[in-house]
Amino acid sequence: MTSSEENAVSTTASYHISGMTCAHCVKAVTEELDRLDAVTNVDIDLVPGGDSRVRVTSSRPLPLEQVRHAVDEAGYSLADPPT
């Protein structure tokens, strides 16, 4: 590990996305989120017919609107978090 890698800070945020039903959905959302500057990893727990949980790891916090736009571009929408 280089000294810059050791000093790098990452943040992970979780979101819920509605409308995802299959592996194609996972791929589409992952590709759009990966395009965001600073994103280093996207992990999706697919829940067909429900709200899928998405964890996005990035080198800095991402604005919610930026994430929402990427998800919209993939053809899905952020769901309200469960209460």
mmCIF file with all atom_site columns, C-alpha atoms in Angstrom:
data_model
loop_
_atom_site.group_PDB
_atom_site.id
_atom_site.type_symbol
_atom_site.label_atom_id
_atom_site.label_alt_id
_atom_site.label_comp_id
_atom_site.label_asym_id
_atom_site.label_entity_id
_atom_site.label_seq_id
_atom_site.pdbx_PDB_ins_code
_atom_site.Cartn_x
_atom_site.Cartn_y
_atom_site.Cartn_z
_atom_site.occupancy
_atom_site.B_iso_or_equiv
_atom_site.pdbx_formal_charge
_atom_site.auth_seq_id
_atom_site.auth_comp_id
_atom_site.auth_asym_id
_atom_site.auth_atom_id
_atom_site.pdbx_PDB_model_num
ATOM 1  C CA . MET A 1 1  ? 0.000   0.000  0.000   1.00 0.00 ? 1  MET A CA 1
ATOM 2  C CA . THR A 1 2  ? 1.317   3.438  -0.830  1.00 0.00 ? 2  THR A CA 1
ATOM 3  C CA . SER A 1 3  ? 1.176   6.255  1.687   1.00 0.00 ? 3  SER A CA 1
ATOM 4  C CA . SER A 1 4  ? -1.593  7.959  -0.332  1.00 0.00 ? 4  SER A CA 1
ATOM 5  C CA . GLU A 1 5  ? -3.654  4.751  -0.248  1.00 0.00 ? 5  GLU A CA 1
ATOM 6  C CA . GLU A 1 6  ? -3.161  4.490  3.504   1.00 0.00 ? 6  GLU A CA 1
ATOM 7  C CA . ASN A 1 7  ? -4.337  8.082  3.949   1.00 0.00 ? 7  ASN A CA 1
ATOM 8  C CA . ALA A 1 8  ? -7.315  7.697  1.633   1.00 0.00 ? 8  ALA A CA 1
ATOM 9  C CA . VAL A 1 9  ? -10.635 7.903  3.389   1.00 0.00 ? 9  VAL A CA 1
ATOM 10 C CA . SER A 1 10 ? -13.621 6.064  2.041   1.00 0.00 ? 10 SER A CA 1
ATOM 11 C CA . THR A 1 11 ? -17.261 6.401  2.881   1.00 0.00 ? 11 THR A CA 1
ATOM 12 C CA . THR A 1 12 ? -20.073 3.921  2.359   1.00 0.00 ? 12 THR A CA 1
ATOM 13 C CA . ALA A 1 13 ? -23.687 4.993  2.009   1.00 0.00 ? 13 ALA A CA 1
ATOM 14 C CA . SER A 1 14 ? -26.752 2.768  1.672   1.00 0.00 ? 14 SER A CA 1
ATOM 15 C CA . TYR A 1 15 ? -29.771 3.460  -0.501  1.00 0.00 ? 15 TYR A CA 1
ATOM 16 C CA . HIS A 1 16 ? -32.947 1.622  -1.417  1.00 0.00 ? 16 HIS A CA 1
ATOM 17 C CA . ILE A 1 17 ? -33.980 1.361  -5.055  1.00 0.00 ? 17 ILE A CA 1
ATOM 18 C CA . SER A 1 18 ? -37.411 0.305  -6.224  1.00 0.00 ? 18 SER A CA 1
ATOM 19 C CA . GLY A 1 19 ? -38.264 -1.456 -9.464  1.00 0.00 ? 19 GLY A CA 1
ATOM 20 C CA . MET A 1 20 ? -35.256 -3.752 -9.802  1.00 0.00 ? 20 MET A CA 1
ATOM 21 C CA . THR A 1 21 ? -36.162 -7.343 -10.666 1.00 0.00 ? 21 THR A CA 1
ATOM 22 C CA . CYS A 1 22 ? -33.162 -9.106 -12.248 1.00 0.00 ? 22 CYS A CA 1
ATOM 23 C CA . ALA A 1 23 ? -29.430 -9.241 -12.944 1.00 0.00 ? 23 ALA A CA 1
ATOM 24 C CA . HIS A 1 24 ? -29.866 -6.816 -15.858 1.00 0.00 ? 24 HIS A CA 1
ATOM 25 C CA . CYS A 1 25 ? -31.286 -4.261 -13.410 1.00 0.00 ? 25 CYS A CA 1
ATOM 26 C CA . VAL A 1 26 ? -28.294 -4.752 -11.108 1.00 0.00 ? 26 VAL A CA 1
ATOM 27 C CA . LYS A 1 27 ? -25.896 -4.265 -14.019 1.00 0.00 ? 27 LYS A CA 1
ATOM 28 C CA . ALA A 1 28 ? -27.633 -1.101 -15.240 1.00 0.00 ? 28 ALA A CA 1
ATOM 29 C CA . VAL A 1 29 ? -27.638 0.550  -11.812 1.00 0.00 ? 29 VAL A CA 1
ATOM 30 C CA . THR A 1 30 ? -24.066 -0.543 -11.068 1.00 0.00 ? 30 THR A CA 1
ATOM 31 C CA . GLU A 1 31 ? -22.805 0.909  -14.367 1.00 0.00 ? 31 GLU A CA 1
ATOM 32 C CA . GLU A 1 32 ? -24.494 4.270  -13.779 1.00 0.00 ? 32 GLU A CA 1
ATOM 33 C CA . LEU A 1 33 ? -23.254 4.566  -10.198 1.00 0.00 ? 33 LEU A CA 1
ATOM 34 C CA . ASP A 1 34 ? -19.731 3.505  -11.228 1.00 0.00 ? 34 ASP A CA 1
ATOM 35 C CA . ARG A 1 35 ? -19.667 6.503  -13.586 1.00 0.00 ? 35 ARG A CA 1
ATOM 36 C CA . LEU A 1 36 ? -19.886 8.919  -10.669 1.00 0.00 ? 36 LEU A CA 1
ATOM 37 C CA . ASP A 1 37 ? -16.613 10.548 -9.778  1.00 0.00 ? 37 ASP A CA 1
ATOM 38 C CA . ALA A 1 38 ? -15.146 9.118  -6.539  1.00 0.00 ? 38 ALA A CA 1
ATOM 39 C CA . VAL A 1 39 ? -17.160 5.841  -6.554  1.00 0.00 ? 39 VAL A CA 1
ATOM 40 C CA . THR A 1 40 ? -14.907 2.880  -5.800  1.00 0.00 ? 40 THR A CA 1
ATOM 41 C CA . ASN A 1 41 ? -17.425 0.078  -5.263  1.00 0.00 ? 41 ASN A CA 1
ATOM 42 C CA . VAL A 1 42 ? -21.121 -0.684 -5.718  1.00 0.00 ? 42 VAL A CA 1
ATOM 43 C CA . ASP A 1 43 ? -22.764 -3.633 -3.967  1.00 0.00 ? 43 ASP A CA 1
ATOM 44 C CA . ILE A 1 44 ? -26.430 -4.477 -4.561  1.00 0.00 ? 44 ILE A CA 1
ATOM 45 C CA . ASP A 1 45 ? -28.670 -6.878 -2.650  1.00 0.00 ? 45 ASP A CA 1
ATOM 46 C CA . LEU A 1 46 ? -31.411 -7.554 -5.206  1.00 0.00 ? 46 LEU A CA 1
ATOM 47 C CA . VAL A 1 47 ? -34.923 -7.907 -3.804  1.00 0.00 ? 47 VAL A CA 1
ATOM 48 C CA . PRO A 1 48 ? -37.212 -8.666 -6.767  1.00 0.00 ? 48 PRO A CA 1
ATOM 49 C CA . GLY A 1 49 ? -40.600 -7.068 -6.182  1.00 0.00 ? 49 GLY A CA 1
ATOM 50 C CA . GLY A 1 50 ? -39.287 -5.020 -3.262  1.00 0.00 ? 50 GLY A CA 1
ATOM 51 C CA . ASP A 1 51 ? -36.736 -2.349 -2.515  1.00 0.00 ? 51 ASP A CA 1
ATOM 52 C CA . SER A 1 52 ? -33.199 -3.496 -3.294  1.00 0.00 ? 52 SER A CA 1
ATOM 53 C CA . ARG A 1 53 ? -30.426 -2.313 -0.979  1.00 0.00 ? 53 ARG A CA 1
ATOM 54 C CA . VAL A 1 54 ? -27.477 -0.597 -2.637  1.00 0.00 ? 54 VAL A CA 1
ATOM 55 C CA . ARG A 1 55 ? -24.226 0.205  -0.857  1.00 0.00 ? 55 ARG A CA 1
ATOM 56 C CA . VAL A 1 56 ? -21.972 2.717  -2.573  1.00 0.00 ? 56 VAL A CA 1
ATOM 57 C CA . THR A 1 57 ? -18.383 3.151  -1.426  1.00 0.00 ? 57 THR A CA 1
ATOM 58 C CA . SER A 1 58 ? -16.621 6.311  -2.515  1.00 0.00 ? 58 SER A CA 1
ATOM 59 C CA . SER A 1 59 ? -13.547 8.350  -1.713  1.00 0.00 ? 59 SER A CA 1
ATOM 60 C CA . ARG A 1 60 ? -15.767 11.202 -0.534  1.00 0.00 ? 60 ARG A CA 1
ATOM 61 C CA . PRO A 1 61 ? -19.434 11.606 0.400   1.00 0.00 ? 61 PRO A CA 1
ATOM 62 C CA . LEU A 1 62 ? -21.710 11.859 -2.641  1.00 0.00 ? 62 LEU A CA 1
ATOM 63 C CA . PRO A 1 63 ? -24.550 14.371 -2.878  1.00 0.00 ? 63 PRO A CA 1
ATOM 64 C CA . LEU A 1 64 ? -27.911 12.601 -2.749  1.00 0.00 ? 64 LEU A CA 1
ATOM 65 C CA . GLU A 1 65 ? -29.074 14.343 -5.934  1.00 0.00 ? 65 GLU A CA 1
ATOM 66 C CA . GLN A 1 66 ? -26.049 12.985 -7.812  1.00 0.00 ? 66 GLN A CA 1
ATOM 67 C CA . VAL A 1 67 ? -26.913 9.434  -6.722  1.00 0.00 ? 67 VAL A CA 1
ATOM 68 C CA . ARG A 1 68 ? -30.605 9.981  -7.503  1.00 0.00 ? 68 ARG A CA 1
ATOM 69 C CA . HIS A 1 69 ? -29.736 11.205 -11.013 1.00 0.00 ? 69 HIS A CA 1
ATOM 70 C CA . ALA A 1 70 ? -27.540 8.151  -11.705 1.00 0.00 ? 70 ALA A CA 1
ATOM 71 C CA . VAL A 1 71 ? -30.285 5.789  -10.535 1.00 0.00 ? 71 VAL A CA 1
ATOM 72 C CA . ASP A 1 72 ? -32.840 7.670  -12.660 1.00 0.00 ? 72 ASP A CA 1
ATOM 73 C CA . GLU A 1 73 ? -30.522 7.350  -15.693 1.00 0.00 ? 73 GLU A CA 1
ATOM 74 C CA . ALA A 1 74 ? -30.517 3.584  -15.168 1.00 0.00 ? 74 ALA A CA 1
ATOM 75 C CA . GLY A 1 75 ? -34.321 3.622  -15.279 1.00 0.00 ? 75 GLY A CA 1
ATOM 76 C CA . TYR A 1 76 ? -35.097 3.168  -11.583 1.00 0.00 ? 76 TYR A CA 1
ATOM 77 C CA . SER A 1 77 ? -35.820 5.366  -8.602  1.00 0.00 ? 77 SER A CA 1
ATOM 78 C CA . LEU A 1 78 ? -34.557 5.796  -5.079  1.00 0.00 ? 78 LEU A CA 1
ATOM 79 C CA . ALA A 1 79 ? -37.130 4.545  -2.615  1.00 0.00 ? 79 ALA A CA 1
ATOM 80 C CA . ASP A 1 80 ? -37.915 6.247  0.648   1.00 0.00 ? 80 ASP A CA 1
ATOM 81 C CA . PRO A 1 81 ? -35.916 4.613  3.418   1.00 0.00 ? 81 PRO A CA 1
ATOM 82 C CA . PRO A 1 82 ? -37.890 2.187  5.548   1.00 0.00 ? 82 PRO A CA 1
ATOM 83 C CA . THR A 1 83 ? -39.280 3.720  8.717   1.00 0.00 ? 83 THR A CA 1
#
